[in-house]
PDB file of C-alpha atoms in Angstrom:
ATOM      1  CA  UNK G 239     212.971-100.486  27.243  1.00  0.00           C
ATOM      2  CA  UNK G 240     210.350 -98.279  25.435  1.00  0.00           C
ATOM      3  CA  UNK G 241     206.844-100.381  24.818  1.00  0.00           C
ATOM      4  CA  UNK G 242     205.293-101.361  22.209  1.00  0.00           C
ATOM      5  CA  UNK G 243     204.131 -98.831  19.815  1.00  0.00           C
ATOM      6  CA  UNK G 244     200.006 -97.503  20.700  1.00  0.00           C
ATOM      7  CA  UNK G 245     200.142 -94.678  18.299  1.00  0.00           C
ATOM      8  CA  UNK G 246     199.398 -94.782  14.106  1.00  0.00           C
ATOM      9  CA  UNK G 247     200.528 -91.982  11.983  1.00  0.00           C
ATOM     10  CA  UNK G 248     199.000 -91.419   8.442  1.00  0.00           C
ATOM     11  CA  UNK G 249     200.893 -89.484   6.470  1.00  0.00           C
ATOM     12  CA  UNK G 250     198.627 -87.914   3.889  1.00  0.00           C
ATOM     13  CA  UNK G 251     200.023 -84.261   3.499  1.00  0.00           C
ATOM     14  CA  UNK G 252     201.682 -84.441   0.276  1.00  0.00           C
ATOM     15  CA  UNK G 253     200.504 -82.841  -3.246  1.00  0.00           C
ATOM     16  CA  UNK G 254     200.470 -85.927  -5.246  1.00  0.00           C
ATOM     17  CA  UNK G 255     202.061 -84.314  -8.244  1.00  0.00           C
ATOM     18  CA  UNK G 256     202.794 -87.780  -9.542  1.00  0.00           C
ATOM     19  CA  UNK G 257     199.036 -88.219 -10.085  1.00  0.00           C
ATOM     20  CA  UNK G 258     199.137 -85.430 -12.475  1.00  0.00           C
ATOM     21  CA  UNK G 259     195.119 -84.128 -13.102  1.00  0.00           C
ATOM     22  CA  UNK G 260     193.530 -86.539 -10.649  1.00  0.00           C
ATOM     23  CA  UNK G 261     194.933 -84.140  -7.908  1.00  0.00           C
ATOM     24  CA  UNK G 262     194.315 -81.071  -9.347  1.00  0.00           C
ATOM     25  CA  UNK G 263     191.205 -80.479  -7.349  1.00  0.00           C
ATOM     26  CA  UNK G 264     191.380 -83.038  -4.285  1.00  0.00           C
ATOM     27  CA  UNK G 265     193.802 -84.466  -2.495  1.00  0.00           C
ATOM     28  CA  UNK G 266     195.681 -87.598  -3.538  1.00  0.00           C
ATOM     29  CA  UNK G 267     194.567 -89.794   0.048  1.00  0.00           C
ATOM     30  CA  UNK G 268     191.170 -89.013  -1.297  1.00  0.00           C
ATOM     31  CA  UNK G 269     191.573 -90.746  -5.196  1.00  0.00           C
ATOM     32  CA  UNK G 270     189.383 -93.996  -4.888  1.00  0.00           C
ATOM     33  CA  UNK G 271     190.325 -97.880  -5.367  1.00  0.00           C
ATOM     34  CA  UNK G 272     187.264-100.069  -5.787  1.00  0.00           C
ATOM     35  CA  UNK G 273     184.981 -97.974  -4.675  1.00  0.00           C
ATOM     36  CA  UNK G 274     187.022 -96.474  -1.251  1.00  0.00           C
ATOM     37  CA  UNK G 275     189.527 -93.356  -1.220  1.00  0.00           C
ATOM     38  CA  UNK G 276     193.052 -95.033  -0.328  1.00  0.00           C
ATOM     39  CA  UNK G 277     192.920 -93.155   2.957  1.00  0.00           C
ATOM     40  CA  UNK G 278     190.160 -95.691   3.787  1.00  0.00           C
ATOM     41  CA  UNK G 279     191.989 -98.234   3.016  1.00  0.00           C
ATOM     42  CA  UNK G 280     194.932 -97.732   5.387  1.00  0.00           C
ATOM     43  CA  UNK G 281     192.787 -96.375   8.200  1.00  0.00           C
ATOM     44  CA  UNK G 282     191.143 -99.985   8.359  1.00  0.00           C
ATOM     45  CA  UNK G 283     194.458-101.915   8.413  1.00  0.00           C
ATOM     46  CA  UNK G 284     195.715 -99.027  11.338  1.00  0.00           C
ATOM     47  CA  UNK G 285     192.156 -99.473  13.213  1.00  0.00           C
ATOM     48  CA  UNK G 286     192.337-103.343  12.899  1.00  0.00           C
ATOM     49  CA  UNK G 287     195.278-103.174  15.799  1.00  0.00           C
ATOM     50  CA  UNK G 288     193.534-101.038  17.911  1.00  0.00           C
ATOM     51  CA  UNK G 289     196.054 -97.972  18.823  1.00  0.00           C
ATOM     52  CA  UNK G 290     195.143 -96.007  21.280  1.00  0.00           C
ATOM     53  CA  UNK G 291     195.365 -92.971  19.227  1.00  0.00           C
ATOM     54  CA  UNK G 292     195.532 -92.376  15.094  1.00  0.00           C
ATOM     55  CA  UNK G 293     196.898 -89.231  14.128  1.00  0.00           C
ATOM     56  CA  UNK G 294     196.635 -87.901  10.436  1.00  0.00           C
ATOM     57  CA  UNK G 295     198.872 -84.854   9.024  1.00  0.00           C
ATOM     58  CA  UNK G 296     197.227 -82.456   6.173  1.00  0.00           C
ATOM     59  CA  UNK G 297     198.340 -80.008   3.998  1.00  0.00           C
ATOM     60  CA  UNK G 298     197.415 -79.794   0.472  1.00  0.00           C
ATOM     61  CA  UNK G 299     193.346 -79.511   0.120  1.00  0.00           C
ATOM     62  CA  UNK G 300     192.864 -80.710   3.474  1.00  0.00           C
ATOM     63  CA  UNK G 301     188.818 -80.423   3.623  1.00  0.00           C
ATOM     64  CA  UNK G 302     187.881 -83.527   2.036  1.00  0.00           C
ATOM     65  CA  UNK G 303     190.316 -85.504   4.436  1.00  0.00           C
ATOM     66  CA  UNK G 304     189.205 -83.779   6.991  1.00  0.00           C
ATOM     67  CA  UNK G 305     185.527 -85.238   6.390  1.00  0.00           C
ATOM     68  CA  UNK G 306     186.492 -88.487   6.519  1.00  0.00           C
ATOM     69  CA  UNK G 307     188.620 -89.013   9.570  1.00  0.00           C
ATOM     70  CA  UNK G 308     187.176 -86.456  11.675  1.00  0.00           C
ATOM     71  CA  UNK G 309     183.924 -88.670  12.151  1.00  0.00           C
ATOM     72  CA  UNK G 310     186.425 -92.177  12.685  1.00  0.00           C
ATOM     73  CA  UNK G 311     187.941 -89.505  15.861  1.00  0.00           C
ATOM     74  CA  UNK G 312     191.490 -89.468  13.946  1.00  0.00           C
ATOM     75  CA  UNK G 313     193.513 -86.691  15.408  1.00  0.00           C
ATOM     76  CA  UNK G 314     194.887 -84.233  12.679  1.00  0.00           C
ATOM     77  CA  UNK G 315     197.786 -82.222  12.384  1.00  0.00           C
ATOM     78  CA  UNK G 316     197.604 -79.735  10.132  1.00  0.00           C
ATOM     79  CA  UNK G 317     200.895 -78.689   8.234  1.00  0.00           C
ATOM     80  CA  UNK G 318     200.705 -74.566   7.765  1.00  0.00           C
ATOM     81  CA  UNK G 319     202.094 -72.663   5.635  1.00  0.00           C
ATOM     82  CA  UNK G 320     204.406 -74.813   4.397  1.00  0.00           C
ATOM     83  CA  UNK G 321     204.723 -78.540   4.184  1.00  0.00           C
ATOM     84  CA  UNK G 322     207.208 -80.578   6.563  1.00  0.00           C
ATOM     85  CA  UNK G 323     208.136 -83.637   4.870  1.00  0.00           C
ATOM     86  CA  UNK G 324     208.042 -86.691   6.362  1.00  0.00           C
ATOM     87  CA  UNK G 325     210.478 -86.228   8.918  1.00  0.00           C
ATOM     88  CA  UNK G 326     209.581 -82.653  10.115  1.00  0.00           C
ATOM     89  CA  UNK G 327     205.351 -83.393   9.658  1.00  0.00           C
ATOM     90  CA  UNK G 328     206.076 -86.460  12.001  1.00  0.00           C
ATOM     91  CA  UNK G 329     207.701 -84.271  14.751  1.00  0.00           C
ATOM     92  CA  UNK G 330     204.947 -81.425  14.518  1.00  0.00           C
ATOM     93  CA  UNK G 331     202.529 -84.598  15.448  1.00  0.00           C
ATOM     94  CA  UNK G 332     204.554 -85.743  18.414  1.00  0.00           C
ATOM     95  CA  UNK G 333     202.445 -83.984  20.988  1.00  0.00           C
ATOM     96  CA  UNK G 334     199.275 -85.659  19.477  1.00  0.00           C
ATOM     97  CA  UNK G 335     200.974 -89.310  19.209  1.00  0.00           C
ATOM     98  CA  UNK G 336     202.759 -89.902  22.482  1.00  0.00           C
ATOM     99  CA  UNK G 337     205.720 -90.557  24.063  1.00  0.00           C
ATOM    100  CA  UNK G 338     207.380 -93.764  22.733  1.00  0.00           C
ATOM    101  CA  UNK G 339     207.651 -95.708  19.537  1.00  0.00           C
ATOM    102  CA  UNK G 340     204.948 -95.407  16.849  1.00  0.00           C
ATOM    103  CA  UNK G 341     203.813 -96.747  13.388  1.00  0.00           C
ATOM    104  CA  UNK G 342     204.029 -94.536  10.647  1.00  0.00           C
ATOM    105  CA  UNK G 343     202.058 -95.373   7.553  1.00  0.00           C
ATOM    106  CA  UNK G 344     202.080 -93.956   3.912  1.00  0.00           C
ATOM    107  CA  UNK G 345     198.254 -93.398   2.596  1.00  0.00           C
ATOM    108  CA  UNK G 346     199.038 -94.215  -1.290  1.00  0.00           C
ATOM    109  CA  UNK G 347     199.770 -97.749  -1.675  1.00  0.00           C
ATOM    110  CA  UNK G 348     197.242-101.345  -1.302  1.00  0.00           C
ATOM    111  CA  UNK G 349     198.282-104.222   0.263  1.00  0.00           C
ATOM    112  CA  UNK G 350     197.269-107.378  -0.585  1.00  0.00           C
ATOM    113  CA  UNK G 351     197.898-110.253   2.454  1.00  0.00           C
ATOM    114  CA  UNK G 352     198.459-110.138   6.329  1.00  0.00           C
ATOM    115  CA  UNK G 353     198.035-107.054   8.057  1.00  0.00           C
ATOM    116  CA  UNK G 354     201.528-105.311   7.964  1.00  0.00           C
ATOM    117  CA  UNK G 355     200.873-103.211  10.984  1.00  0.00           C
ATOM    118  CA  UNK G 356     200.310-106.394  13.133  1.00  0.00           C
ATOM    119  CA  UNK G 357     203.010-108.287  11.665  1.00  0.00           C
ATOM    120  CA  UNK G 358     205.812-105.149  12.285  1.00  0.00           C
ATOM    121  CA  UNK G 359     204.152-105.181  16.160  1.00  0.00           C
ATOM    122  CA  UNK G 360     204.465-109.006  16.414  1.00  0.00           C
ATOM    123  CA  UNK G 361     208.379-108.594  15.285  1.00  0.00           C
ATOM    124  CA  UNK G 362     209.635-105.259  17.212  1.00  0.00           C
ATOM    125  CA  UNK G 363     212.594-106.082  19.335  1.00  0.00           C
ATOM    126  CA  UNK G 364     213.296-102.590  20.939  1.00  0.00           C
ATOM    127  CA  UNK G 365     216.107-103.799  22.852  1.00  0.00           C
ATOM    128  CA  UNK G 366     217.848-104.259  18.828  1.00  0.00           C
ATOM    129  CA  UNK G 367     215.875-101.966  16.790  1.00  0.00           C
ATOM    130  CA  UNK G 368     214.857 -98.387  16.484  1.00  0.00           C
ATOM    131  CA  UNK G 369     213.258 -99.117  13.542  1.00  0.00           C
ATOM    132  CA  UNK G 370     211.495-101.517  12.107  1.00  0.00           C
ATOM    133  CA  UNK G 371     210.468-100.581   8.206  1.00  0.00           C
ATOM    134  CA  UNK G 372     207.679-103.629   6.650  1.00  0.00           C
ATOM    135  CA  UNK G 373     209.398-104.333   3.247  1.00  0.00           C
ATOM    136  CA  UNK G 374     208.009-106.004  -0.108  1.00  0.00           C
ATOM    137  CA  UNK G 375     210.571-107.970  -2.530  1.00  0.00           C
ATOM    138  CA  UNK G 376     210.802-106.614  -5.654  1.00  0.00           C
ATOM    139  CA  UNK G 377     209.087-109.423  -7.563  1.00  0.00           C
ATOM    140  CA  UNK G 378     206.124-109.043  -5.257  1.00  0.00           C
ATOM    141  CA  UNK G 379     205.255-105.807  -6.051  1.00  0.00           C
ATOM    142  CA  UNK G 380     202.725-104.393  -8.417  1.00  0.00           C
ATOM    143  CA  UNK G 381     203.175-101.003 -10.018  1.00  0.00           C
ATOM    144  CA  UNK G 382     206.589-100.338  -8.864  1.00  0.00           C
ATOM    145  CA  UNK G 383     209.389 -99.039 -11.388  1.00  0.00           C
ATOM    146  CA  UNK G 384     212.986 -99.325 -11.120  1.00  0.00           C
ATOM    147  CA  UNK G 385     215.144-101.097  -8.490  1.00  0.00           C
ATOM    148  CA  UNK G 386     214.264-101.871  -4.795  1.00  0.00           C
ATOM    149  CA  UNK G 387     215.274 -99.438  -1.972  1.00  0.00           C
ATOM    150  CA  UNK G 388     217.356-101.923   0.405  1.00  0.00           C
ATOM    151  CA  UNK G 389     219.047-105.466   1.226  1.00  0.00           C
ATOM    152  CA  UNK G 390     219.161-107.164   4.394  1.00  0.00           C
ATOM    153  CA  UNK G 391     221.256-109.580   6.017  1.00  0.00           C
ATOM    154  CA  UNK G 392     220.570-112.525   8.164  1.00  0.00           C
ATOM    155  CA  UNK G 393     219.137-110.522  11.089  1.00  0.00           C
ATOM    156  CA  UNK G 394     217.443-107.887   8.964  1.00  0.00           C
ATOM    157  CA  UNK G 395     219.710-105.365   9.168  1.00  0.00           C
ATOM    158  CA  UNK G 396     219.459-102.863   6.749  1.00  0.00           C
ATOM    159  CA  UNK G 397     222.005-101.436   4.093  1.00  0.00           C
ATOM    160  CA  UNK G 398     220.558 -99.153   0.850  1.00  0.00           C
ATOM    161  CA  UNK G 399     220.491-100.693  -2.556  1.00  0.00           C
ATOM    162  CA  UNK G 400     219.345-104.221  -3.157  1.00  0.00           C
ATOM    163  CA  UNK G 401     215.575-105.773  -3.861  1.00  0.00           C
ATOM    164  CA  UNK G 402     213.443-104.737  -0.956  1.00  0.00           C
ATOM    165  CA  UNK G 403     210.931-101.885  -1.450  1.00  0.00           C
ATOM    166  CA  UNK G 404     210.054 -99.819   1.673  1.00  0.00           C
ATOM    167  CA  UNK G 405     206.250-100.849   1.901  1.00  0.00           C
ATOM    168  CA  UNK G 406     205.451 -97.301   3.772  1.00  0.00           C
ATOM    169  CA  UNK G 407     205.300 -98.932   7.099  1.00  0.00           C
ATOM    170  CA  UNK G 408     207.126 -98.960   9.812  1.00  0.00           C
ATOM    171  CA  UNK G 409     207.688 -98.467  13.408  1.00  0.00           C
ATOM    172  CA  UNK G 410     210.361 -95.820  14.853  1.00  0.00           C
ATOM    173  CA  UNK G 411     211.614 -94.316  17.978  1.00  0.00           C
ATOM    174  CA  UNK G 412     210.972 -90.768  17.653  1.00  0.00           C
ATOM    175  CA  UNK G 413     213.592 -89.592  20.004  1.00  0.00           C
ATOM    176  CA  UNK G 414     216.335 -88.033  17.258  1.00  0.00           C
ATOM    177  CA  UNK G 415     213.455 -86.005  15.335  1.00  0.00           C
ATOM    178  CA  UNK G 416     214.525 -83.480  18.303  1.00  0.00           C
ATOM    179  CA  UNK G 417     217.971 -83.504  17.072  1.00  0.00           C
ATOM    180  CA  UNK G 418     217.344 -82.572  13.793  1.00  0.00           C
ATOM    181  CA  UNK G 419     217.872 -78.727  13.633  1.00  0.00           C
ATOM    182  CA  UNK G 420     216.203 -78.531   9.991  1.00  0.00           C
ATOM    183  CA  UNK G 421     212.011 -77.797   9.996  1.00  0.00           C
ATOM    184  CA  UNK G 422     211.330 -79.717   6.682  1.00  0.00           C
ATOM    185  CA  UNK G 423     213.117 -82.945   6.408  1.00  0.00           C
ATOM    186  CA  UNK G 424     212.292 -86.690   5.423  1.00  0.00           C
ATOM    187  CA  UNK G 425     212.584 -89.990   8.359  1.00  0.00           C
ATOM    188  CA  UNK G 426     215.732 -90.635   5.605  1.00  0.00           C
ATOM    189  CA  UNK G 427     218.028 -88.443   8.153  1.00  0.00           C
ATOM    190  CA  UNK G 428     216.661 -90.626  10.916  1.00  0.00           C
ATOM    191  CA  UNK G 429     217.472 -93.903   9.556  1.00  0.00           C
ATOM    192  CA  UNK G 430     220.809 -93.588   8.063  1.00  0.00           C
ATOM    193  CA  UNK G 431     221.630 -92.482  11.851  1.00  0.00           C
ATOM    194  CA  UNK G 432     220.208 -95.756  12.370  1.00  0.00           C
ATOM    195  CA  UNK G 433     221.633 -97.523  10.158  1.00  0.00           C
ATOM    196  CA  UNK G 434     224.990 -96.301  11.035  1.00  0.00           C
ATOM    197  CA  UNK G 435     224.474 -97.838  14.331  1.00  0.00           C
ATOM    198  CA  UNK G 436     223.154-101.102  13.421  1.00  0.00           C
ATOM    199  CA  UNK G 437     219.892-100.373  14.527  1.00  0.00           C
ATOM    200  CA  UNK G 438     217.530-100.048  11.551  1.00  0.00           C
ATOM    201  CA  UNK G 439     215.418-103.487  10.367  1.00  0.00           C
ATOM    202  CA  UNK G 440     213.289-104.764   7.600  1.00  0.00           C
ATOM    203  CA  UNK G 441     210.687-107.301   7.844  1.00  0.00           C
ATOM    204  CA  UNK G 442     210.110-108.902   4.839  1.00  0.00           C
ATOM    205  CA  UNK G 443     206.047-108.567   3.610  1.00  0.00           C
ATOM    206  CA  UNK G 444     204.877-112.181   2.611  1.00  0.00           C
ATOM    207  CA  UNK G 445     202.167-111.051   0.773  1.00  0.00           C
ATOM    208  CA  UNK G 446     202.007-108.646  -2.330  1.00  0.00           C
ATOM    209  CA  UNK G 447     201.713-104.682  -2.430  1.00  0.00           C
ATOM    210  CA  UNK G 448     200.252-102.434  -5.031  1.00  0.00           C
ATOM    211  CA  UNK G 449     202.271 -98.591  -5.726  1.00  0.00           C
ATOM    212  CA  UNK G 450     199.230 -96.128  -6.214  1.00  0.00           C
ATOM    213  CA  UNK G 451     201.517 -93.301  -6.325  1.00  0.00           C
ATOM    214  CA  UNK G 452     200.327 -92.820 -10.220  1.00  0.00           C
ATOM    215  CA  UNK G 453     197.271 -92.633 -12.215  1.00  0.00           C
ATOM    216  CA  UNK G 454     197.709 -96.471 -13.524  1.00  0.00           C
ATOM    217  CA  UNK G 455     198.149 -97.807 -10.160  1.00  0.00           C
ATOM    218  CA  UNK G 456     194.689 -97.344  -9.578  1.00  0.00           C
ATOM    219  CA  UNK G 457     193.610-100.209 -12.305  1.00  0.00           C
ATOM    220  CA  UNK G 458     196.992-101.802 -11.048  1.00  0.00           C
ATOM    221  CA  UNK G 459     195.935-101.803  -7.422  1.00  0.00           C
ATOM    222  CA  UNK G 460     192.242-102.851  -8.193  1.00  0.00           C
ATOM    223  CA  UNK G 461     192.975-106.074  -9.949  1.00  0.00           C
ATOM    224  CA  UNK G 462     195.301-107.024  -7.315  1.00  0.00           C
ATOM    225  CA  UNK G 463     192.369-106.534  -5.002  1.00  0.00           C
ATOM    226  CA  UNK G 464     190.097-108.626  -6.658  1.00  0.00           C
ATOM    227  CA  UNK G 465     192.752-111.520  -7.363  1.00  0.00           C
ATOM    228  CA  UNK G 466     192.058-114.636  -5.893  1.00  0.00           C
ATOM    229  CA  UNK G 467     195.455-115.269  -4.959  1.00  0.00           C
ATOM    230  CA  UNK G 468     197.780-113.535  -2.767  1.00  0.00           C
TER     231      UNK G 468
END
């Protein structure tokens, strides 16, 4: 049985076209939400289980990151020339994770309730899963257009389509990003493998979670914040 995951990965590589101008000269990890980039954000949630290692992948105006993880000792893997997509940036960091299961964690959205890291390590089941993905019902999201991204059944097993939104964590054994001959390609190869077998999970999020993918998530995500209700 593999252990529990000790290893974070941010993934903060991407261009954040979707932010249109506010990228045009920084990084989107870097775009702030009351008063803290988002990178911030999600580095306190993955520091507040205490991994043994956080590892951060770069590519587009990498600098700025650069100056604020470096000094909080996150490992970086830097993604050069070309960009590897989720799936292929994730193996590139492998050396710098470890062996074993790890969280993965996308640097654009807020969260608003319980840690989700800690509540995806309080639920992996390695002996069923090989991945564990920390979803948000539709009607608790904020910021979030069109339909959800899966349904589960009883156990949690996933299928695509339905009202759960992939939060942008998870944990996943890494052991089939060998298998994938491709350089650039997303964790989606991965888990409809999984799937296939049975063997990909949600957890449902109790609390609510903020899309800051686009420029008016940042208002979005900042009331949400500042809400006295979860």
């Amino acid at each position: 049985m593999q252990r529990s995951p000790d290893a974070v990965m941010l993934f903060a590589a991407g261009f954040g076209t979707r932010m249109r101008e506010l990228t045009r000269d920084k990084p989107k990890p870097t775009i702030e939400v009351s008063g803290r980039p988002l990178i911030a954000h999600a580095l306190e949630l993955a520091q507040a289980i205490r991994p043994a290692r956080i590892v951060a992948n770069l590519h587009y105006k990498p600098e700025p990151l650069k100056a604020i993880l470096e000094p909080e000792k996150v490992l970086i893997s830097l993604e050069t020339p070309e960009i590897l997509d989720t799936g292929g940036g994730l193996r590139q960091a492998l050396p710098l994770l470890g062996d074993g299961p790890v969280f993965t964690m996308n640097t654009d959205a807020i969260w608003k309730g319980p840690n989700p890291l800690q509540l995806a390590q309080d639920a992996w089941d390695p002996d069923r899963m090989d991945a564990l993905l920390v979803c948000v019902p539709l009607e608790r999201t904020v910021g979030r257009t069109g339909s959800g991204d899966f349904s589960a059944d009883a156990a949690g097993r996933i299928s695509r389509g339905g009202n759960l939104v992939y939060g942008g964590v998870q944990i996943l054994k890494t052991d089939g990003l060998h298998q994938v001959p491709e350089q650039v390609f997303s964790l989606n190869v991965l888990w409809n493998q999984m799937a296939a077998e049975n063997r990909l999970f949600a957890l449902e999020y109790p609390g609510r979670w903020c899309d800051v993918g686009h420029p008016e998530g940042i208002t979005l995500a900042e009331d949400l914040l500042a809400a006295d209700d979860v």
